[in-house]
Structures are given as C-alpha cells and as structure tokens.
XYZ file of C-alpha atoms in Angstrom:
458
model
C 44.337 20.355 -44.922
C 47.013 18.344 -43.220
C 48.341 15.353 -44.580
C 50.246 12.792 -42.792
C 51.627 9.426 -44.328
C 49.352 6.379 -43.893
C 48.887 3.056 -45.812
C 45.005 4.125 -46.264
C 43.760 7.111 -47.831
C 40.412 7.517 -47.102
C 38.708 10.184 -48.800
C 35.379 12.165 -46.936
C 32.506 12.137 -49.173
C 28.927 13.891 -49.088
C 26.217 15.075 -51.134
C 24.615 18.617 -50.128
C 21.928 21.028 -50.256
C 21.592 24.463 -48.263
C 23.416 22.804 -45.101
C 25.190 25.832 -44.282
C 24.285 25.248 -40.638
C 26.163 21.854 -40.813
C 28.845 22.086 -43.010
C 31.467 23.467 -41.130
C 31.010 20.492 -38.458
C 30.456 18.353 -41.005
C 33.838 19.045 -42.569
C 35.893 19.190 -39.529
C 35.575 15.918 -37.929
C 37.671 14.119 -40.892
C 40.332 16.849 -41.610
C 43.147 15.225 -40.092
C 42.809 11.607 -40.995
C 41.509 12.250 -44.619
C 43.005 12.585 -47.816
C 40.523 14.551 -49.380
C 37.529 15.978 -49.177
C 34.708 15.853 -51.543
C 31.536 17.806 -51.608
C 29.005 17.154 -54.260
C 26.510 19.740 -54.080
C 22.785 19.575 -55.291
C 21.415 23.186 -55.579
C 22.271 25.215 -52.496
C 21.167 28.693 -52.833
C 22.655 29.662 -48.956
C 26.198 29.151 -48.450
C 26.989 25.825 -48.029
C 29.571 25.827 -51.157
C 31.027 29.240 -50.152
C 32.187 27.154 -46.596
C 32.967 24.257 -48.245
C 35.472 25.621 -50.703
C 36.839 28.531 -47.448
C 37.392 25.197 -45.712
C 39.340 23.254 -48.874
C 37.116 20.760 -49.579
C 36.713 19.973 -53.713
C 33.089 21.016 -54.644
C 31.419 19.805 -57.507
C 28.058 20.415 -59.067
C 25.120 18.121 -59.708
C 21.873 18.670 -61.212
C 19.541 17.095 -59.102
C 17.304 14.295 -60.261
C 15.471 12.892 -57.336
C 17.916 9.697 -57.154
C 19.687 10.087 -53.948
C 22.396 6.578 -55.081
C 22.715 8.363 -58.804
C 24.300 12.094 -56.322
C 26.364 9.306 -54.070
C 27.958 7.467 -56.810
C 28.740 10.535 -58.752
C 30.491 11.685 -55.490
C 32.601 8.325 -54.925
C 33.679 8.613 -59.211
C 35.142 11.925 -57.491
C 37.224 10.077 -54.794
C 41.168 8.932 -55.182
C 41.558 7.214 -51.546
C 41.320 3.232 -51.223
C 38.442 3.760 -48.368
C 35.719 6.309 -48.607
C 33.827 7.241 -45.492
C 30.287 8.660 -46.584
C 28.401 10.750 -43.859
C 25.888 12.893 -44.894
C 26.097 16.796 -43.309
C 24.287 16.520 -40.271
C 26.536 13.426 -39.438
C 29.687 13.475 -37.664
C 31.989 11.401 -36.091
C 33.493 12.701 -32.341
C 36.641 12.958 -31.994
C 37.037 9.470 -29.930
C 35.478 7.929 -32.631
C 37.646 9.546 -35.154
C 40.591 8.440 -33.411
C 39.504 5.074 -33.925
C 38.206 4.804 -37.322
C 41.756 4.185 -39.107
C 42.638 1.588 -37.111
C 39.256 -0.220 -37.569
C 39.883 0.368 -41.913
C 43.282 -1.629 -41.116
C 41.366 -4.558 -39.437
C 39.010 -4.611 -42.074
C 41.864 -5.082 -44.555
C 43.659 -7.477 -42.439
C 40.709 -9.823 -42.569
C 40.091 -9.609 -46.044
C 41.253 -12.424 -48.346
C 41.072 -13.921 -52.227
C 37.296 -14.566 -52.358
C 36.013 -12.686 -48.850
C 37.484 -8.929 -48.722
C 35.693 -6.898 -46.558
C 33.808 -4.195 -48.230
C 32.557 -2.105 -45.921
C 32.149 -1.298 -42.073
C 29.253 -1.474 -40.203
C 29.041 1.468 -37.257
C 26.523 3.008 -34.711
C 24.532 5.674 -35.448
C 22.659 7.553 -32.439
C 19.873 10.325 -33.420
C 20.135 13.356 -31.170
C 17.300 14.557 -30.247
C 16.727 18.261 -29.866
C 18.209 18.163 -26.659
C 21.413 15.944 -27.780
C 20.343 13.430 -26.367
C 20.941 10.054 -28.239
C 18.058 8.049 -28.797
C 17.212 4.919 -31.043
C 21.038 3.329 -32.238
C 21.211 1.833 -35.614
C 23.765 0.345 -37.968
C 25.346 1.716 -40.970
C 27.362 1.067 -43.667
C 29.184 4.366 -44.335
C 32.726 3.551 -44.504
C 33.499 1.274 -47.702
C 36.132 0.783 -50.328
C 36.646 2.584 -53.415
C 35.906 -0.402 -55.908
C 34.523 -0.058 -59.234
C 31.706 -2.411 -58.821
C 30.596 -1.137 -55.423
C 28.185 1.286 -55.568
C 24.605 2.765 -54.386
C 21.433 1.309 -55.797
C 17.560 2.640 -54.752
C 16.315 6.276 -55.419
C 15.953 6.610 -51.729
C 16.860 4.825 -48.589
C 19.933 4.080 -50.747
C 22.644 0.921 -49.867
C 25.551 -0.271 -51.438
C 25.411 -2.876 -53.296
C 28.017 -5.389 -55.412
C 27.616 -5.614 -59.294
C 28.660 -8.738 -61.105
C 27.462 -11.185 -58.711
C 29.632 -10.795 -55.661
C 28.321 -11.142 -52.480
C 28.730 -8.021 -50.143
C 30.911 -8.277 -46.754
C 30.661 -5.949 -44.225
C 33.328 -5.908 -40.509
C 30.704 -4.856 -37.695
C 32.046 -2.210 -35.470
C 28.900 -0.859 -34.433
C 30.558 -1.847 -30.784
C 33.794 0.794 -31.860
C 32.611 2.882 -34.050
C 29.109 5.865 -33.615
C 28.253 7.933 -36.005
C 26.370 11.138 -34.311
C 23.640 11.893 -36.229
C 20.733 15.265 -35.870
C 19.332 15.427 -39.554
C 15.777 13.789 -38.461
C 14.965 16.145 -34.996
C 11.542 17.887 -35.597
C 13.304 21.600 -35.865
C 15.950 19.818 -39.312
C 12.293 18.198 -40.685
C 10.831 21.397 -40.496
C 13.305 23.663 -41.745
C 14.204 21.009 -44.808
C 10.880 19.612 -45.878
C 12.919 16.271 -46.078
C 9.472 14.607 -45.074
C 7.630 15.828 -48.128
C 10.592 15.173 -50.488
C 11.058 11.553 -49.207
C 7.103 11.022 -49.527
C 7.601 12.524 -53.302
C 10.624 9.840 -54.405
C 8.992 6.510 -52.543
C 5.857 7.046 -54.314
C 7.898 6.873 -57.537
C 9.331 4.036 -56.377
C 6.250 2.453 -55.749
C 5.125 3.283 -58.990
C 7.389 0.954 -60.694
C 7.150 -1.529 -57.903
C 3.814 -1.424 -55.814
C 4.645 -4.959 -53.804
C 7.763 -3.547 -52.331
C 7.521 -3.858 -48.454
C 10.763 -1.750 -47.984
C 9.305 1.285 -50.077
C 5.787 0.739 -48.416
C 7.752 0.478 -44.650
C 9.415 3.549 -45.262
C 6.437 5.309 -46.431
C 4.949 4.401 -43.297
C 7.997 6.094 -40.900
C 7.829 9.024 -42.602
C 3.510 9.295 -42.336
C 4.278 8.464 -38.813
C 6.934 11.116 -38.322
C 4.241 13.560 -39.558
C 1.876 12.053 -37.030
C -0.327 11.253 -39.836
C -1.012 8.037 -37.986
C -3.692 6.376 -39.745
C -1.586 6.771 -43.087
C 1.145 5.445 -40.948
C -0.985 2.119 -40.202
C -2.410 1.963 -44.136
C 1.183 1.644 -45.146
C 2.771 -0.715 -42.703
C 0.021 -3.263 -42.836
C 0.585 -2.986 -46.503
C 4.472 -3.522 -46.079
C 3.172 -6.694 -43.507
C 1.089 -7.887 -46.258
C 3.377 -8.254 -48.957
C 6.250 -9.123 -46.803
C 5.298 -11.773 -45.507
C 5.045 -13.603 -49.050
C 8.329 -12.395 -49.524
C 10.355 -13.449 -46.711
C 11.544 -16.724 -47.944
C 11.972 -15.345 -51.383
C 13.923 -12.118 -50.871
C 17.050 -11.716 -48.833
C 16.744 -8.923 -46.430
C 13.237 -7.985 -46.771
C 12.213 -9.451 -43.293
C 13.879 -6.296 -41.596
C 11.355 -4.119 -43.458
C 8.648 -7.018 -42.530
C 9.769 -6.642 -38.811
C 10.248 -2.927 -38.330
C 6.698 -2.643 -39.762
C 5.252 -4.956 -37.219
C 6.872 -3.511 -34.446
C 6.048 -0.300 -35.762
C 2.419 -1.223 -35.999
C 2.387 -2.110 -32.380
C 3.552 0.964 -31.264
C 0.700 2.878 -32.783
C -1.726 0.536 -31.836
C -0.381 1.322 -28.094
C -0.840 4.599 -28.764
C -5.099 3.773 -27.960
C -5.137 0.709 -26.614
C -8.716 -0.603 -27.952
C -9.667 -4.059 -26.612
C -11.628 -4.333 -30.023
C -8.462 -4.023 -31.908
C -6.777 -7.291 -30.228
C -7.496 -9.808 -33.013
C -4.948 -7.724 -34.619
C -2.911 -6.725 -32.407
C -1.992 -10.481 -31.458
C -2.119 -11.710 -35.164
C 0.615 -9.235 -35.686
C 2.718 -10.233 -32.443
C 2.344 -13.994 -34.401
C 3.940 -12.611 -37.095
C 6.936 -11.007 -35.489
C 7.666 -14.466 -34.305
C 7.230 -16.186 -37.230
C 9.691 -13.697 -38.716
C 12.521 -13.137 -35.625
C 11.277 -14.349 -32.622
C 14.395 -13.305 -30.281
C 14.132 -9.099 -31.323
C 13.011 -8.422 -28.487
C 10.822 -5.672 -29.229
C 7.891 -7.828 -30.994
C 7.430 -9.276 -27.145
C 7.820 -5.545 -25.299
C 5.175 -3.885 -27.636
C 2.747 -6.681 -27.452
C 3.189 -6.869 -23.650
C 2.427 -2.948 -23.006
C -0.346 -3.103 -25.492
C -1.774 -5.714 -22.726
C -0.730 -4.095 -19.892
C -3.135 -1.081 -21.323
C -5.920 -3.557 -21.317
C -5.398 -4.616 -17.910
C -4.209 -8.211 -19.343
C -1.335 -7.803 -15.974
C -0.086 -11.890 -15.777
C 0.023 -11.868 -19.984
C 1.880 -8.490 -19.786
C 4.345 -10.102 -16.897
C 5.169 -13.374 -19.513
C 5.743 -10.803 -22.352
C 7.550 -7.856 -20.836
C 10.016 -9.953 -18.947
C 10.318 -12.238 -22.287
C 11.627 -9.069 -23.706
C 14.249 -8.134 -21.341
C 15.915 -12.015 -21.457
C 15.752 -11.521 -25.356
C 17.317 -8.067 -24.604
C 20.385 -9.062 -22.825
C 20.784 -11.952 -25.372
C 20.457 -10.228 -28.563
C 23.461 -9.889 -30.950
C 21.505 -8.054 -34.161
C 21.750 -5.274 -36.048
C 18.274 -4.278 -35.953
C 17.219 -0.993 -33.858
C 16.226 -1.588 -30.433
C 13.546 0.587 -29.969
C 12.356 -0.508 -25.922
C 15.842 0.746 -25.161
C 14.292 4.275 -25.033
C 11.271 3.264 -23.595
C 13.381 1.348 -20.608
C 12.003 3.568 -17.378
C 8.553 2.310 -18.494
C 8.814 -0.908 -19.769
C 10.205 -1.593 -15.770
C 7.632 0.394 -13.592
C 4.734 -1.464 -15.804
C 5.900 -4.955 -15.095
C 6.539 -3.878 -11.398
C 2.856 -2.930 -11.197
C 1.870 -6.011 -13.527
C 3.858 -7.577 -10.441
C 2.012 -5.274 -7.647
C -1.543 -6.771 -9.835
C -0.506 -10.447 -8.825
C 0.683 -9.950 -5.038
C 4.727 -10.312 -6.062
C 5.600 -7.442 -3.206
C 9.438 -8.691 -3.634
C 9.565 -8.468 -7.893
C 7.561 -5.531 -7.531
C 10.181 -3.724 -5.501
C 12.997 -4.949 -8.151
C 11.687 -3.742 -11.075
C 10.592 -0.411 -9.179
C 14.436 -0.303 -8.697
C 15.506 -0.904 -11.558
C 12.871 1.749 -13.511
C 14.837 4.464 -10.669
C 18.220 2.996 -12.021
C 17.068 4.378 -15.581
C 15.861 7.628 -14.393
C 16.024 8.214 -10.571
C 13.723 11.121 -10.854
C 11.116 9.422 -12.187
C 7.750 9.567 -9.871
C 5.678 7.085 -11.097
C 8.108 4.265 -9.955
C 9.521 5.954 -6.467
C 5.368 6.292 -5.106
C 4.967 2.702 -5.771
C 8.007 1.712 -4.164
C 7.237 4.207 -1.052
C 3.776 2.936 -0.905
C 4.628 -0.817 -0.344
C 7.509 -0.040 1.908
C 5.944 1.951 3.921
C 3.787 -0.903 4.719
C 6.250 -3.002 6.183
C 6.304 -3.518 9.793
C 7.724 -0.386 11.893
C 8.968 1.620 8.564
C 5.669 4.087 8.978
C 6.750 4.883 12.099
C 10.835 5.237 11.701
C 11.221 4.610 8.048
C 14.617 3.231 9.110
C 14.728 0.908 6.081
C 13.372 2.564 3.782
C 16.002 5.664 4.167
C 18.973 3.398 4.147
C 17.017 2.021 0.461
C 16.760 5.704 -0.537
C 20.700 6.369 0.142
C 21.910 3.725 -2.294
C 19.610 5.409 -5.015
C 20.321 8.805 -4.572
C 22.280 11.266 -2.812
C 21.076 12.718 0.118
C 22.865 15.868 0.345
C 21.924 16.831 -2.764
C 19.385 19.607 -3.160
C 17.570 17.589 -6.562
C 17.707 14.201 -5.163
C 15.939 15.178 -1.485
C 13.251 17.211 -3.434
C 12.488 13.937 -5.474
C 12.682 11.766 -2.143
C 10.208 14.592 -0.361
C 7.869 14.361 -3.134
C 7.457 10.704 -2.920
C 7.129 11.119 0.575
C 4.384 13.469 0.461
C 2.517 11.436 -1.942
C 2.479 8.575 -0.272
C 2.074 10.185 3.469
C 5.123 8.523 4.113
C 5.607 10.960 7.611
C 8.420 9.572 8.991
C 10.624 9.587 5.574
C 9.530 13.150 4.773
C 10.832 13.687 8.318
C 14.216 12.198 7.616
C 14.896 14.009 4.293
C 13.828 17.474 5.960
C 16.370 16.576 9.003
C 19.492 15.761 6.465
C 18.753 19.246 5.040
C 20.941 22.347 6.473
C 18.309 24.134 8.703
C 18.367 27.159 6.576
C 17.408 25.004 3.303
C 14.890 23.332 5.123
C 13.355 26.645 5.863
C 13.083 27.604 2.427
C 12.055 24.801 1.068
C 8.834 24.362 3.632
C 8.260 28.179 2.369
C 8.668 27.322 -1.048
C 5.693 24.145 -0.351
C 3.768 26.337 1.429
C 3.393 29.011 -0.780
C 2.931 26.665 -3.847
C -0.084 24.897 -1.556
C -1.425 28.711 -1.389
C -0.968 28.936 -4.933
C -2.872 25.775 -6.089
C -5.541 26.365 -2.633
C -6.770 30.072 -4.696
C-alpha cells in the first residue's frame, strides 16, 4: 500500500461477511489516500478474507452477535489514523470523490474549535440500481474522527453517537462528497438474505422497546422491500402512531415520523381507493404538522388525488411540491426526484382537465426534459398542438418545437417523434420526420412499420 506524508491519517474501516464479489472494489477506492486498512470480518466461508489479506488490508476476526454497532466499534478500537472513513463493502467512493475527500477532512478540522469540533462528515449516498443507475440520494455520516467517546450505538440501523454528554457535530458535504452505494438492488437482497436478517435484529429491538417509531419505520422498509405491502402499512402506521407523541419529546425521531408518512402515501398510491381518503388526507395533515416544506408529503398526496380524478386539488399540491423542491435545504431523501417524468406529465394533464392549454404545454416540456423518450407526455403535447391553427396542415411550429427537444438526425430521437406522430394522426409531422430521414432509412423504416402492422394485423 502506498503511503505518502499527510497531516491526516485516515484509516479505511469495514465489517464483512462472504463479500468476495465486493471486496476487491471495496478495497481499492481508499488505497492511496489511506493509512491503513482494516477489515473486521464476521464469518465468511467464500473468500472475502483470502482477498482482503492478497490485497494488504489487516483482517481480524469477530464472532458475530447480531449487533451490527458492537462489529463497527470493534473495527474503529482496530484503527491508528485521526479520521476513519467507514463504508461498508458494497460502498465505494469514485475516484473524483476520492480526490476530494482529504481536502474536505482538512475543512472539517479547520472549523473545529474548544467546545464545537467537528466530528464527522455528512456525504451523498446514491443506490445503484441494477442497471447503475443512481436513484434515491441520502446523507451519511461515514467519515468521523477516531475519538474515544465516539462510537456506534443501535443493534441495527446503527449511528454514531457522543458518550459523556457532548453534543454531536457533523460538516455537510453531501454537495462534495457521494458515496456509491449497490448493497440494497433486488439481485444483493437475494443473494444475502439481508432482508430476513434485518427483520430478525429489529424485532429484538422491538422487544425491549415496542414504542420505538425508528425500529417500527424500518421494519416497515424492509416489509415493503419484500412487497409484503400490507405488513409494510401495519408497521408504518404503527411508527405514525407512536411518533407522533414523540416528536416534541425525542430529538430526531420526526425523520422516522416523516419517512413513514410519506412512505404510507406511496403505498396507498399504489390502489388509489376513494374509500381510503379519510386516511389518506389525515396522514398528509400530519406530514405538515411534522415538516411542512419536504416536499414529498405535498407530491404523494397530490398523485394520490390525481388517481381519484381530484385534477384542481392535484394542481395546488403537485406544483406546491416542486416550489418546496427548489427551496429545500434538508437532509432528508427526496424521493419525487425519481418519480420527476411523472410527477410533470400528471400536473400537465391536471392542467389539460381545467382548460390551461399554455401550462399544459410547459409541464409536457418539462416531463420530455426528464426523459425525452417518454410517450405519455410527447402524445399530449402533439395532440394540443396539432390543434392550433394551420399546424395540421404544415406542422411548421410544431417541428421547429420538436428540434429544440431532440435531435433530428438522429435515428432514436425521429423514431420517438414518428411515434407520437402516428398516435396522434399528426400527418403533416410524421411527414416532416420521414423527409429529414436519408431516403434509404426512410425505406427501411416504413418496411420495418409495415411489417410490424402485419405482425400485430395476424
């Protein structure tokens, strides 16, 4: 392992268990900037300690004892740097993010001072998907100092936390700093039953503590990763239930409180039953009695009531929630960010519902600016200009829209302009996008229809 000289030493810890499809990754990110690496492992029977050790890092053994903070804080007793970053093995940082992260550690100890230090940083953390694509971002507190009375407390869903009464400063650099994370795609659930396990140690946890809202929220995401959805719902409304006594009282519990509402709304999107909307709105009261400007308490409601045909309600809501959107400085998971495309072409139709032709077309444009190739959208923006006066005939207008959104030469792009145009019976476009086509590729792609209208005609 190379070594340069630094003012920090920062030592890489984990805890493992059969990873031996991450550990090599997991190792290399750090090698350069770290002091040390330190690999705790918990029972591996592939060969996640045979890499580890071929790759230098310092493996030690740990009986495992379903206490995910007792593992951690063996690891960090392990650890001789001043800063420790803590990823877990299917966590990594890039290499532009690695090239930041000393620099950030300096800041951090630049700010502290008698009576505030800084003891940890908060990053970004994007799940991949299967396709590595990143999805929901959230904040963590992985890189920390090595201090005696800093250390992990909870069984599961561990944090850090301060002993002796000191209050616990973190630097937020979730603006600098991502952590790439693919531990929780469907294939890594699958292969390491971490569903099952985590179900196993928050049940314990609830057994000495039934009222907890963060052990009952978490039971609920992982019942809901399962798609065990009405186990999901028993489990949130519980964490709602309890929570909401607790807000005042307990610092930090109204992010469990939250999540569960918005979580809550999501499945009751999932069937939209008019006879559910008692609840449904009781629960969008309680979002904003507990953080009215997340924006995701006002986007959940408002699809919820754009699936009951509620379209002016759903307007008020949706575009509530992309003001609060643009405004919002917390560290809580935006979950509409994912859900963007949609969120758009539903308040351009809630628009389309109440005769607003011109925010219809906006919000049409703005679902394409999210994903151009996205139908739904592009027919309902067709279908109302087509309607304007002379564009049936010439679509003059209408092509000159279709060249700032997408590029006409481009194979991809004047398929997904010809589709729209076909489903609309938009002549005159589908006439344009056939005449920017080479004639050969026009030929083959009036083949290709053809024979796919055979096709779907037998």
């Amino acid at each position: 392992m190379k070594k340069k000289n630094r003012k920090i030493r920062l030592s890489q810890c984990m805890i493992v268990k059969n990873e031996e499809k991450n550990i090599r990754r997991a190792l290399s990110w750090g090698r350069e900037i770290v002091c040390e690496q330190i690999v705790v492992d918990t029972g591996s029977t592939d060969r996640t300690v045979e890499i580890a050790e071929e790759m230098g890092a310092k493996v030690y053994h740990f009986a495992w004892c379903d206490d995910f903070s007792a593992a951690k804080n063996y690891a960090i007793e392990q650890a001789s740097g001043d800063w420790i970053a803590f990823l877990d093995a299917d966590e990594y940082f890039d290499e532009k993010n690695t090239s930041k992260l000393l620099p950030v550690i300096a800041a951090a100890e630049d700010m502290s001072r008698p009576g505030k230090v800084i003891h940890a940083i908060r990053t970004g953390r994007a799940n991949l998907d299967e396709k590595g694509a990143a999805g929901v971002i959230d904040q963590q507190d992985r890189v920390f100092r090595n201090m005696k009375n800093l250390r992990y407390a909870n069984r599961i869903h561990e944090a850090l936390h301060v002993s002796g009464g000191g209050t616990y400063e973190c630097l937020y650099a979730g603006d600098e700093l991502i952590i790439l994370h693919t531990g929780y795609t469907a294939e890594a659930y699958e292969e390491t039953r971490k569903l099952e396990r985590n179900i196993s140690m928050l049940e314990k946890e609830l057994e000495e503590n039934p009222h907890n809202a963060a052990t009952l929220a978490y039971l609920g995401d992982s019942y809901m990763t399962m798609k065990q959805f009405d186990k999901a719902k028993e489990y949130f409304h519980k964490a709602v239930s309890y929570g909401m006594e607790q807000v005042d009282k307990r610092v930090g519990i109204e992010v469990h409180v939250l999540r569960s509402i918005i979580m809550l709304l999501a499945l009751y999107n999932r069937e939209p039953d008019p006879a559910q909307e008692e609840t449904v709105r009781e629960l969008h009261r309680q979002y904003a009695e507990v953080d009215s400007a997340y924006p995701d308490g006002d986007c959940y409601f408002g699809l919820w009531l754009y699936q009951n045909r509620q379209y002016e309600e759903c307007r008020r809501y949706l575009e509530s929630s992309l003001a609060k959107m643009r405004e919002y400085k917390g560290n809580i998971p935006l979950y509409m960010n994912v859900n963007l495309k949609l969120i758009y072409v539903q308040l351009a139709d809630c628009c389309r519902q109440m005769g607003d032709d011109q925010e219809t077309v906006r919000n049409c444009i703005l679902s394409l600016g999210v994903d151009k190739y996205y139908t739904e959208p592009l027919v309902m923006l067709l279908g109302l200009l087509k309607a304007e006066a002379g564009e049936a005939a010439s679509a003059g207008g209408t092509w000159g829209l279709m060249s700032k959104l997408y590029n006409l030469t481009a194979l991809k792009d004047q398929m997904a302009v010809l589709k729209g145009a076909k489903l609309t019976e938009f002549k005159a476009l589908e006439e344009r996008v056939y005449n920017a086509m080479p004639p050969q590729q026009r030929r083959a792609v009036q083949e290709a229809l053809e024979k796919k209208r055979g096709d779907e005609g037998t």
